[in-house]
XYZ file of N, CA and C in Angstrom:
729
model
N -0.429 -10.883 -10.090
C 0.464 -11.145 -10.063
C 0.369 -11.909 -8.815
N 1.214 -13.205 -8.830
C 1.406 -14.254 -7.294
C 1.982 -13.566 -6.980
N 1.801 -14.138 -5.323
C 2.656 -12.982 -3.992
C 4.138 -13.375 -4.152
N 4.525 -14.816 -4.803
C 6.063 -15.027 -4.937
C 6.756 -13.752 -5.804
N 5.769 -13.778 -6.882
C 6.490 -12.284 -7.857
C 7.068 -11.064 -7.268
N 5.306 -10.692 -6.476
C 5.334 -9.700 -5.658
C 6.749 -9.363 -4.068
N 6.887 -10.605 -4.031
C 7.688 -10.466 -2.738
C 9.239 -10.059 -3.664
N 9.303 -11.383 -4.392
C 10.849 -10.564 -5.659
C 10.853 -8.623 -5.733
N 10.130 -8.664 -6.704
C 10.189 -7.528 -7.120
C 10.078 -6.512 -6.272
N 9.306 -6.638 -4.961
C 9.634 -5.643 -4.413
C 10.754 -5.835 -3.211
N 11.607 -6.715 -3.250
C 12.745 -6.881 -2.452
C 13.272 -5.744 -1.803
N 13.291 -4.607 -2.586
C 14.654 -3.810 -2.507
C 13.590 -2.250 -1.909
N 12.388 -2.574 -2.040
C 11.465 -1.100 -1.334
C 11.425 -1.591 0.278
N 10.932 -0.381 1.206
C 10.628 -0.431 2.381
C 9.186 0.339 2.068
N 8.895 1.051 1.246
C 7.585 1.391 1.250
C 6.576 0.730 -0.003
N 5.865 0.187 0.211
C 5.193 -1.150 -0.613
C 4.367 -0.159 -1.740
N 4.888 1.294 -1.875
C 3.476 1.553 -2.376
C 4.358 3.138 -3.541
N 3.969 3.754 -4.400
C 4.429 5.032 -4.818
C 4.364 6.249 -4.097
N 4.920 5.978 -2.886
C 5.177 7.057 -1.683
C 6.059 7.222 -1.047
N 6.679 8.510 -1.251
C 8.136 8.603 -0.806
C 7.850 8.601 0.933
N 9.273 8.376 1.880
C 9.491 8.210 2.677
C 8.941 10.008 3.238
N 9.110 11.050 2.621
C 8.849 12.243 3.246
C 7.144 12.504 2.827
N 6.951 11.458 2.213
C 4.916 11.756 2.356
C 4.472 11.085 2.807
N 4.816 9.703 3.673
C 4.946 9.300 4.722
C 4.717 9.886 5.879
N 5.855 10.933 6.127
C 5.973 11.738 7.308
C 5.040 12.066 7.706
N 4.495 13.164 6.026
C 3.760 14.143 6.027
C 2.083 13.617 6.520
N 1.626 12.444 5.946
C 1.113 11.731 6.219
C 0.633 11.662 7.706
N 1.635 11.292 8.687
C 1.488 11.070 9.926
C 1.395 12.486 10.907
N 2.207 13.674 10.184
C 1.998 14.327 10.787
C 0.141 15.278 10.584
N 0.215 15.124 9.844
C -1.615 15.140 9.290
C -2.291 14.287 10.569
N -1.855 13.221 11.092
C -2.955 12.160 11.784
C -2.910 12.692 12.956
N -1.440 13.856 13.600
C -1.671 13.948 14.743
C -1.714 12.940 15.513
N -0.716 12.523 16.041
C -0.209 11.608 16.022
C -0.069 11.811 17.801
N -0.510 11.377 18.513
C 0.129 11.343 20.318
C 0.675 10.001 20.603
N 1.324 10.351 21.768
C 2.071 8.885 22.438
C 0.346 7.711 23.125
N 1.019 6.770 22.318
C -0.239 5.372 22.698
C -1.156 5.374 21.939
N -1.148 6.515 21.136
C -2.252 6.143 19.735
C -1.953 4.445 19.545
N -3.485 4.063 18.763
C -3.253 2.734 18.634
C -3.888 2.745 17.559
N -3.200 2.045 16.354
C -3.150 1.690 15.342
C -3.403 0.453 14.286
N -4.559 0.083 13.896
C -4.393 -1.143 12.782
C -4.207 -1.031 11.797
N -2.539 -1.457 10.679
C -2.615 -1.369 9.258
C -2.501 -3.156 8.603
N -3.669 -2.419 8.046
C -3.891 -3.912 6.691
C -3.317 -4.097 5.923
N -2.865 -5.372 5.412
C -2.296 -5.399 4.651
C -0.723 -4.429 4.539
N -0.167 -4.696 5.651
C 1.051 -3.828 6.080
C 1.956 -3.832 5.359
N 2.926 -4.850 4.703
C 3.398 -5.009 4.065
C 4.787 -5.083 4.795
N 5.746 -4.179 4.676
C 6.734 -4.572 5.379
C 7.438 -3.603 6.473
N 5.970 -3.401 6.441
C 5.575 -1.829 8.489
C 5.912 -1.009 8.331
N 6.683 -0.533 7.583
C 7.212 0.774 7.374
C 6.537 1.965 7.931
N 5.029 2.236 7.565
C 4.198 2.587 8.668
C 4.375 3.196 9.807
N 3.829 1.498 10.162
C 3.673 1.538 11.429
C 5.235 1.530 12.337
N 6.544 1.145 11.804
C 7.406 0.846 12.654
C 8.409 2.447 12.675
N 8.177 3.333 11.542
C 8.463 4.808 11.937
C 7.689 6.174 12.641
N 6.136 5.494 12.390
C 5.501 6.256 12.834
C 5.283 6.119 14.676
N 6.252 4.809 14.599
C 6.118 4.324 16.125
C 7.505 5.052 16.939
N 7.956 5.025 16.206
C 8.936 5.297 16.280
C 9.379 7.266 16.734
N 8.676 8.000 15.925
C 8.472 8.807 15.778
C 7.618 9.837 16.459
N 6.136 8.765 17.018
C 5.150 9.763 17.680
C 4.976 8.839 18.576
N 5.652 7.697 19.074
C 5.110 6.792 20.035
C 3.840 5.721 19.974
N 3.567 5.776 18.894
C 2.048 4.711 18.773
C 2.277 3.633 18.695
N 1.611 2.863 19.007
C 1.345 1.270 19.302
C 0.307 0.669 18.131
N 1.341 -0.353 17.622
C 0.233 -0.737 16.538
C 0.113 -2.432 16.256
N -0.543 -3.030 15.543
C -1.098 -3.991 15.367
C -0.603 -4.414 13.441
N 0.077 -4.822 12.671
C 0.312 -5.039 11.284
C 0.106 -6.408 11.025
N -1.151 -6.796 9.528
C -1.213 -7.625 9.725
C -0.954 -7.624 7.667
N -0.720 -9.019 7.878
C 0.180 -9.642 5.993
C 0.048 -10.987 5.812
N -0.538 -11.136 4.532
C -0.423 -12.701 4.621
C 0.960 -13.108 3.936
N 2.391 -12.300 3.634
C 3.348 -12.429 3.320
C 4.497 -12.925 4.820
N 4.882 -13.902 4.767
C 6.261 -14.076 5.642
C 7.417 -12.957 5.638
N 7.458 -12.951 3.948
C 8.700 -12.649 3.546
C 8.484 -11.375 3.827
N 7.889 -10.248 3.780
C 7.746 -9.078 4.477
C 7.585 -8.823 5.469
N 6.686 -9.643 6.133
C 6.481 -9.543 7.737
C 7.703 -10.107 8.672
N 8.998 -10.936 7.850
C 10.080 -10.946 8.581
C 10.908 -9.174 8.404
N 10.644 -8.824 7.244
C 11.350 -7.825 6.934
C 11.074 -6.872 8.061
N 9.283 -6.501 8.281
C 8.699 -6.032 8.980
C 9.215 -5.771 10.495
N 9.369 -7.130 10.916
C 10.123 -7.312 12.332
C 11.554 -7.056 12.429
N 12.334 -6.769 11.228
C 13.653 -6.285 11.593
C 13.818 -5.224 11.453
N 12.835 -4.675 10.825
C 12.710 -3.233 10.738
C 12.302 -2.781 12.276
N 11.366 -3.030 12.458
C 10.840 -2.611 14.270
C 12.396 -2.645 14.532
N 12.746 -3.564 14.686
C 13.902 -4.072 15.757
C 14.882 -2.931 15.486
N 15.321 -2.473 14.478
C 16.237 -1.788 13.970
C 15.728 -0.195 14.590
N 14.686 -0.173 14.542
C 14.370 1.461 15.223
C 13.524 1.690 16.145
N 13.992 0.487 17.131
C 13.939 0.537 18.564
C 12.797 -0.050 19.123
N 11.444 -0.389 17.846
C 10.004 0.119 18.268
C 9.467 -1.452 18.959
N 10.023 -2.626 19.039
C 9.442 -4.130 18.480
C 8.943 -4.525 19.390
N 8.802 -3.928 20.727
C 7.877 -4.047 21.659
C 6.378 -3.365 22.043
N 6.182 -2.787 21.022
C 5.292 -1.556 20.549
C 4.562 -2.014 19.511
N 5.062 -2.775 18.199
C 4.470 -2.909 17.073
C 4.438 -4.805 17.126
N 3.024 -4.874 16.780
C 3.026 -6.481 16.664
C 2.744 -7.009 14.955
N 3.455 -7.501 14.249
C 3.173 -8.285 13.281
C 2.594 -9.705 13.179
N 1.610 -9.556 12.733
C 0.374 -10.943 12.338
C 0.145 -11.498 10.851
N 0.932 -12.466 10.660
C 0.515 -13.340 9.327
C -0.978 -13.655 9.346
N -1.539 -13.336 8.231
C -2.931 -13.892 7.786
C -3.374 -12.843 6.674
N -4.564 -13.852 6.886
C -5.357 -12.897 5.390
C -6.170 -11.471 6.722
N -5.655 -10.302 6.067
C -6.183 -8.882 6.344
C -7.671 -8.817 6.642
N -8.255 -9.477 5.165
C -9.651 -8.957 5.274
C -10.605 -9.939 6.093
N -9.584 -11.385 6.959
C -10.714 -11.811 8.072
C -10.327 -11.600 9.221
N -8.909 -10.628 9.347
C -8.667 -10.320 10.582
C -9.498 -9.788 11.890
N -9.960 -10.250 12.361
C -10.865 -9.791 13.841
C -10.265 -9.295 15.034
N -10.205 -7.990 14.822
C -9.852 -6.991 16.061
C -10.294 -6.818 16.982
N -11.605 -7.151 17.227
C -12.478 -6.511 17.713
C -13.163 -4.964 17.556
N -14.571 -4.790 17.968
C -14.959 -3.247 17.781
C -14.459 -2.078 18.616
N -13.938 -1.368 17.482
C -14.147 -0.122 18.169
C -12.419 -0.262 19.244
N -11.544 -0.414 18.540
C -10.599 -0.956 19.877
C -9.525 0.175 18.673
N -9.092 0.546 17.971
C -8.416 1.496 17.269
C -8.345 2.780 16.609
N -7.602 3.415 17.195
C -7.637 5.439 16.586
C -7.826 5.146 15.268
N -6.665 4.450 14.886
C -6.520 4.777 13.492
C -6.441 3.647 12.671
N -7.402 3.185 11.495
C -7.063 1.798 10.668
C -7.168 2.376 9.649
N -5.946 1.465 8.836
C -5.105 1.756 7.510
C -5.092 0.393 6.666
N -5.113 1.018 5.702
C -4.725 -0.315 4.289
C -4.676 0.630 3.314
N -3.037 0.295 3.285
C -2.609 1.417 1.851
C -2.343 0.426 0.413
N -3.128 0.738 -0.335
C -2.697 -0.136 -1.476
C -3.291 -1.280 -1.868
N -3.970 -1.617 -0.868
C -4.071 -3.173 -0.819
C -5.754 -2.878 -0.687
N -6.864 -2.592 -1.460
C -8.117 -2.859 -1.070
C -8.722 -3.973 -1.701
N -7.675 -4.512 -2.605
C -8.426 -5.696 -3.093
C -8.875 -7.063 -1.856
N -8.653 -6.744 -0.488
C -8.546 -7.370 1.005
C -9.940 -7.545 0.875
N -10.753 -6.560 0.626
C -12.326 -6.747 0.541
C -12.887 -6.513 -0.315
N -12.542 -6.807 -1.634
C -12.951 -6.926 -2.855
C -13.022 -5.349 -3.313
N -12.609 -3.926 -3.460
C -12.451 -3.379 -3.745
C -12.698 -1.873 -2.534
N -12.804 -0.781 -2.836
C -12.656 0.049 -1.961
C -13.702 -0.090 -1.246
N -14.619 0.250 -1.778
C -15.831 0.349 -0.831
C -16.504 -1.263 0.258
N -15.875 -2.118 -0.282
C -16.050 -3.160 0.602
C -14.881 -3.410 1.934
N -13.678 -2.846 1.204
C -12.438 -2.332 1.984
C -12.910 -1.703 3.465
N -13.637 -0.411 2.662
C -14.148 0.838 3.757
C -15.066 0.334 4.549
N -15.867 -0.634 4.567
C -16.597 -1.495 5.298
C -15.996 -2.758 6.196
N -14.846 -2.785 5.998
C -14.088 -4.081 6.762
C -13.665 -2.839 7.674
N -13.146 -2.310 7.485
C -12.476 -1.396 8.503
C -13.612 -0.322 9.176
N -14.196 -0.362 9.571
C -15.593 0.467 10.483
C -15.521 -0.647 11.849
N -15.287 -1.318 11.305
C -15.855 -2.252 12.411
C -14.506 -1.848 14.016
N -13.345 -2.119 13.401
C -12.176 -2.056 14.436
C -11.856 -0.524 15.244
N -12.904 0.666 14.267
C -12.155 1.873 14.676
C -12.994 2.641 15.030
N -12.629 3.159 16.330
C -13.345 4.258 17.395
C -14.049 4.948 16.563
N -15.226 5.720 17.392
C -16.349 6.406 16.928
C -15.700 7.676 16.495
N -14.692 8.084 17.213
C -13.617 9.189 16.476
C -12.715 8.944 16.165
N -12.185 7.969 15.140
C -10.723 7.820 14.968
C -10.894 8.020 12.951
N -9.257 8.022 13.292
C -9.611 7.664 11.088
C -9.168 6.987 10.804
N -9.535 6.596 9.750
C -9.174 5.564 8.520
C -8.212 6.558 7.043
N -7.589 5.439 7.175
C -6.103 5.756 5.902
C -6.306 4.416 4.996
N -6.958 5.480 3.333
C -6.719 4.369 2.587
C -5.879 4.745 1.209
N -4.809 3.997 0.820
C -4.131 4.498 0.008
C -4.861 3.017 -1.398
N -4.830 4.171 -2.531
C -5.834 3.983 -3.852
C -5.401 4.097 -5.062
N -5.061 3.516 -6.517
C -4.733 4.341 -7.153
C -6.123 4.758 -7.662
N -5.735 5.522 -8.762
C -7.052 6.418 -9.544
C -6.390 6.783 -11.027
N -7.610 6.752 -11.740
C -7.154 7.334 -13.446
C -6.905 8.705 -13.692
N -5.827 9.296 -13.587
C -5.971 10.729 -13.305
C -5.464 11.097 -14.803
N -5.924 10.452 -16.061
C -6.809 10.839 -17.242
C -7.284 9.289 -17.785
N -7.536 9.311 -18.622
C -8.394 8.443 -19.372
C -7.642 7.675 -19.917
N -7.998 6.370 -19.971
C -6.682 5.582 -20.402
C -7.317 5.251 -21.815
N -6.298 4.601 -22.760
C -6.843 4.618 -24.448
C -7.663 3.153 -23.697
N -9.229 3.270 -24.943
C -10.063 2.115 -24.293
C -8.971 0.558 -24.939
N -9.305 -0.135 -24.401
C -9.087 -1.576 -24.123
C -8.136 -1.650 -23.184
N -7.177 -0.810 -22.403
C -6.133 -0.937 -21.572
C -6.626 -0.205 -19.962
N -6.191 -1.098 -19.019
C -6.503 -1.154 -17.635
C -7.666 -1.543 -17.693
N -8.591 -2.307 -17.921
C -10.350 -2.631 -17.528
C -10.315 -3.744 -16.912
N -9.173 -4.491 -16.301
C -9.463 -4.999 -15.379
C -8.957 -4.881 -13.779
N -8.462 -3.587 -14.131
C -8.058 -3.211 -12.890
C -9.417 -2.245 -12.246
N -10.459 -1.616 -12.916
C -11.856 -1.247 -12.423
C -11.515 -0.409 -11.957
N -10.679 0.691 -11.865
C -10.012 1.844 -11.029
C -11.447 3.059 -11.628
N -11.664 3.958 -10.632
C -12.025 5.498 -10.980
C -11.414 6.231 -11.065
N -12.103 7.809 -11.288
C -11.394 8.903 -11.499
C -11.124 9.447 -10.050
N -10.344 10.212 -9.768
C -10.030 10.824 -8.303
C -11.260 11.405 -7.560
N -12.351 12.239 -8.480
C -13.625 12.247 -8.063
C -14.270 11.164 -7.494
N -14.354 9.721 -8.843
C -15.267 8.917 -8.257
C -14.701 8.085 -7.181
N -13.527 8.316 -6.665
C -12.986 8.082 -5.125
C -13.898 8.667 -4.123
N -13.949 10.077 -4.276
C -14.435 10.519 -2.864
C -16.080 10.216 -3.283
N -17.112 9.852 -4.159
C -17.899 9.825 -3.840
C -18.478 8.131 -3.118
N -17.141 7.180 -4.119
C -17.029 5.808 -2.809
C -17.211 6.471 -1.752
N -16.122 7.027 -1.154
C -15.982 7.234 0.360
C -17.355 7.859 1.375
N -18.235 8.998 -0.116
C -19.438 9.077 0.698
C -20.447 8.430 0.886
N -20.779 7.492 0.264
C -21.649 6.562 0.013
C -21.170 5.636 0.942
N -20.002 4.851 1.532
C -19.773 4.226 2.538
C -20.291 4.618 3.496
N -20.276 6.154 4.282
C -20.537 6.713 5.206
C -19.878 7.538 6.286
N -18.742 8.263 4.997
C -17.068 8.619 5.347
C -16.917 10.029 5.106
N -15.938 10.624 5.728
C -15.951 12.262 5.261
C -14.459 12.178 5.151
N -14.216 12.490 3.753
C -13.025 12.738 3.514
C -12.276 13.973 3.892
N -11.576 13.932 4.678
C -10.832 15.532 5.376
C -9.474 15.232 4.793
N -8.441 14.387 3.945
C -7.372 15.084 3.911
C -6.958 14.113 3.127
N -5.841 14.523 2.212
C -5.275 13.542 0.984
C -3.830 13.771 1.232
N -3.278 13.022 0.608
C -1.451 12.953 -0.293
C -1.359 12.406 -0.908
N -0.957 13.201 -2.277
C -0.847 11.854 -3.729
C 0.576 11.457 -3.691
N 0.989 10.893 -4.600
C 1.680 10.398 -4.658
C 2.033 11.462 -6.036
N 3.370 11.180 -6.784
C 3.269 12.344 -8.249
C 4.246 11.315 -9.334
N 4.598 11.901 -10.092
C 5.018 10.781 -10.892
C 6.450 10.323 -10.637
N 7.351 10.927 -9.993
C 8.694 10.383 -9.609
C 8.335 9.477 -8.487
N 7.669 9.898 -7.848
C 6.930 8.617 -6.668
C 7.083 7.331 -7.371
N 6.117 7.231 -8.748
C 5.436 6.346 -9.205
C 6.802 5.211 -9.888
N 7.464 6.314 -10.936
C 8.593 6.005 -11.224
C 9.684 5.188 -10.746
N 9.992 6.110 -9.115
C 10.964 5.374 -8.391
C 10.604 3.746 -7.837
N 9.099 3.832 -7.811
C 8.107 2.550 -7.383
C 8.535 1.345 -8.627
N 7.950 1.691 -9.947
C 7.757 0.649 -10.650
C 9.188 0.488 -11.247
N 9.949 1.932 -11.746
C 11.036 1.638 -12.365
C 12.194 0.827 -11.568
N 12.044 1.295 -10.205
C 13.016 0.503 -9.539
C 12.900 -1.319 -9.339
N 11.721 -1.485 -9.390
C 11.210 -3.147 -9.611
C 11.913 -3.370 -10.905
N 12.138 -3.347 -12.036
C 12.874 -4.068 -12.952
C 14.072 -4.286 -12.406
N 14.714 -3.253 -12.573
C 16.057 -3.536 -11.792
C 16.473 -4.991 -10.948
N 16.000 -4.587 -9.935
C 15.557 -5.852 -8.642
C 14.988 -7.147 -9.559
N 13.871 -7.240 -10.150
C 13.613 -8.523 -11.576
C 14.776 -8.875 -11.793
N 15.386 -8.169 -12.804
C 16.262 -8.846 -13.561
C 17.936 -9.007 -13.240
N 17.876 -8.548 -11.765
C 18.884 -8.944 -11.067
C 18.676 -10.542 -10.485
N 17.044 -10.719 -9.672
C 16.894 -12.167 -9.948
C 17.428 -13.058 -10.776
N 16.412 -12.636 -11.696
C 16.532 -13.430 -12.895
C 18.204 -14.131 -13.153
N 19.092 -12.847 -13.277
C 20.560 -12.755 -13.606
C 20.904 -14.087 -12.227
N 20.754 -14.133 -11.398
C 21.218 -15.028 -9.942
C 20.718 -16.329 -9.797
N 19.468 -16.049 -10.600
C 18.479 -17.341 -10.161
C 18.151 -18.344 -11.581
N 18.337 -19.006 -12.535
C 18.715 -19.182 -13.737
C 18.042 -20.459 -13.649
N 17.838 -21.258 -12.759
C 17.434 -22.719 -12.823
C 16.593 -22.358 -11.910
N 16.051 -21.251 -11.312
C 14.270 -21.550 -11.004
C 13.294 -22.037 -11.626
N 12.660 -22.815 -10.947
C 11.291 -23.226 -12.033
C 10.616 -22.217 -12.187
N 10.063 -21.454 -11.927
C 9.597 -20.177 -12.678
C 10.395 -19.009 -13.494
N 11.231 -19.150 -13.569
C 11.984 -18.373 -14.150
C 11.612 -17.894 -15.435
N 10.860 -18.526 -16.054
C 10.392 -17.769 -17.435
C 8.745 -17.302 -16.875
N 8.201 -17.415 -15.995
C 6.981 -16.613 -15.519
C 7.764 -15.642 -15.022
N 8.812 -15.149 -14.792
C 9.138 -13.887 -13.598
C 9.870 -13.451 -14.844
N 10.325 -13.891 -16.018
C 10.485 -13.195 -16.944
C 9.614 -12.436 -18.059
N 8.311 -13.080 -17.519
C 7.076 -12.826 -18.529
C 6.443 -11.410 -17.523
N 6.561 -12.056 -16.145
C 6.558 -10.821 -15.808
C 7.257 -9.479 -15.940
N 7.988 -9.751 -15.897
C 9.112 -8.416 -15.818
C 9.170 -7.779 -17.162
N 8.932 -8.137 -18.438
C 8.441 -7.854 -19.858
C 7.032 -6.960 -19.881
N 5.929 -8.184 -19.130
C 5.091 -7.083 -19.154
C 4.540 -5.852 -18.222
N 5.657 -5.728 -16.760
C 5.253 -4.919 -16.155
C 6.048 -3.791 -16.958
N 6.942 -3.758 -17.236
C 8.178 -2.585 -17.870
C 7.129 -1.755 -19.355
N 6.509 -2.694 -19.853
C 5.850 -2.674 -21.248
C 4.289 -1.893 -20.999
N 3.956 -2.504 -19.790
C 2.459 -1.786 -19.490
C 2.977 -0.574 -18.887
N 3.585 0.062 -17.714
C 3.714 0.797 -17.455
C 4.204 2.323 -18.446
N 5.412 2.114 -19.430
C 5.837 2.781 -20.342
C 4.681 2.882 -21.243
N 3.496 2.435 -21.859
C 2.973 2.237 -22.719
C 1.590 3.371 -21.872
N 1.395 2.889 -20.809
C 0.019 3.123 -20.453
C -0.412 3.842 -19.393
N 0.254 2.874 -17.796
C 0.219 3.161 -16.827
C 0.327 4.662 -16.580
N 1.791 5.031 -16.770
C 2.851 5.994 -16.435
C 1.749 6.966 -17.001
N 1.424 7.317 -18.248
C 0.602 8.790 -18.132
C -0.843 8.800 -17.931
N -1.578 7.659 -16.700
C -2.935 7.748 -16.806
C -3.360 7.480 -15.852
N -2.348 6.821 -14.571
C -2.206 6.148 -13.276
C -1.962 7.537 -12.128
N -2.720 7.303 -11.454
C -2.535 8.451 -9.879
C -2.524 7.568 -9.322
N -2.427 7.839 -7.736
C -2.630 7.250 -6.578
C -2.128 8.141 -5.258
N -2.699 7.740 -4.326
C -2.721 8.660 -3.355
C -3.401 8.051 -1.908
N -3.179 8.876 -0.877
C -3.367 8.013 0.425
C -4.448 8.822 0.539
N -6.186 8.533 1.091
C -7.095 9.354 1.644
C -7.215 9.321 3.080
N -7.450 10.522 3.515
C -7.573 10.405 4.998
C -8.909 10.527 5.080
N -9.572 9.685 5.860
C -10.862 10.024 6.419
C -12.090 9.711 7.763
N -13.091 10.263 8.381
C -13.250 9.871 9.334
C -15.018 9.425 8.954
N -15.613 8.541 9.875
C -16.905 8.493 9.882
C -18.051 9.899 9.284
N -19.001 9.828 8.963
C -19.320 11.378 8.650
C -20.052 11.368 9.935
N -20.593 12.744 10.172
C -21.544 13.137 11.394
C -23.093 12.363 11.156
N -23.489 11.974 12.072
C -24.717 11.553 12.237
C -25.849 13.401 11.802
């Protein structure tokens, strides 16, 4: 979908993935973040990960995203949590951001591996800015069960075991994971329907109104027909494989 549709659909979300605030906190605990830990979050969305972890653990970070709408929300959230001096948000192509080699303790890309053309390519992008003993966090959908023939072919997903194989081939060790559940998916997907419906009713003269209506119809139908029973999602915690 277009970036604008993405911004409209997720206007009411803080976390732009099927992941709860409780699981985001659990992920932070798993990472053993200490004050002064530096994190780079690629395609950071509204920056909830960086801002909430900075508030809780004293983390300092940089988030990169293409959407000025999401970044405006990220800066507001950082100010709300009192961490605006500790987290920086940069507008730009996360796949092309040059952070320098070996400069971050944690490098994350949660639910946006399209920035590197897929999981393998994105893991390659994330290695350069990572310190030798750092952690990589990557959020990715997968098939929890095989979808019906002809459904989801454009997504180019693999199974949970297949994700592990991609990680290993990329030279990383999978050391932890936190998976979203069915309720996380429902809250992420279904809440967008109301947001989109409200927007459609409030903006009948918008030049893209018919495209937004079609997007809502397609998203709702796809989720109910095949995405809900077959799609999984999780965040995978990795570190460079031992030599």
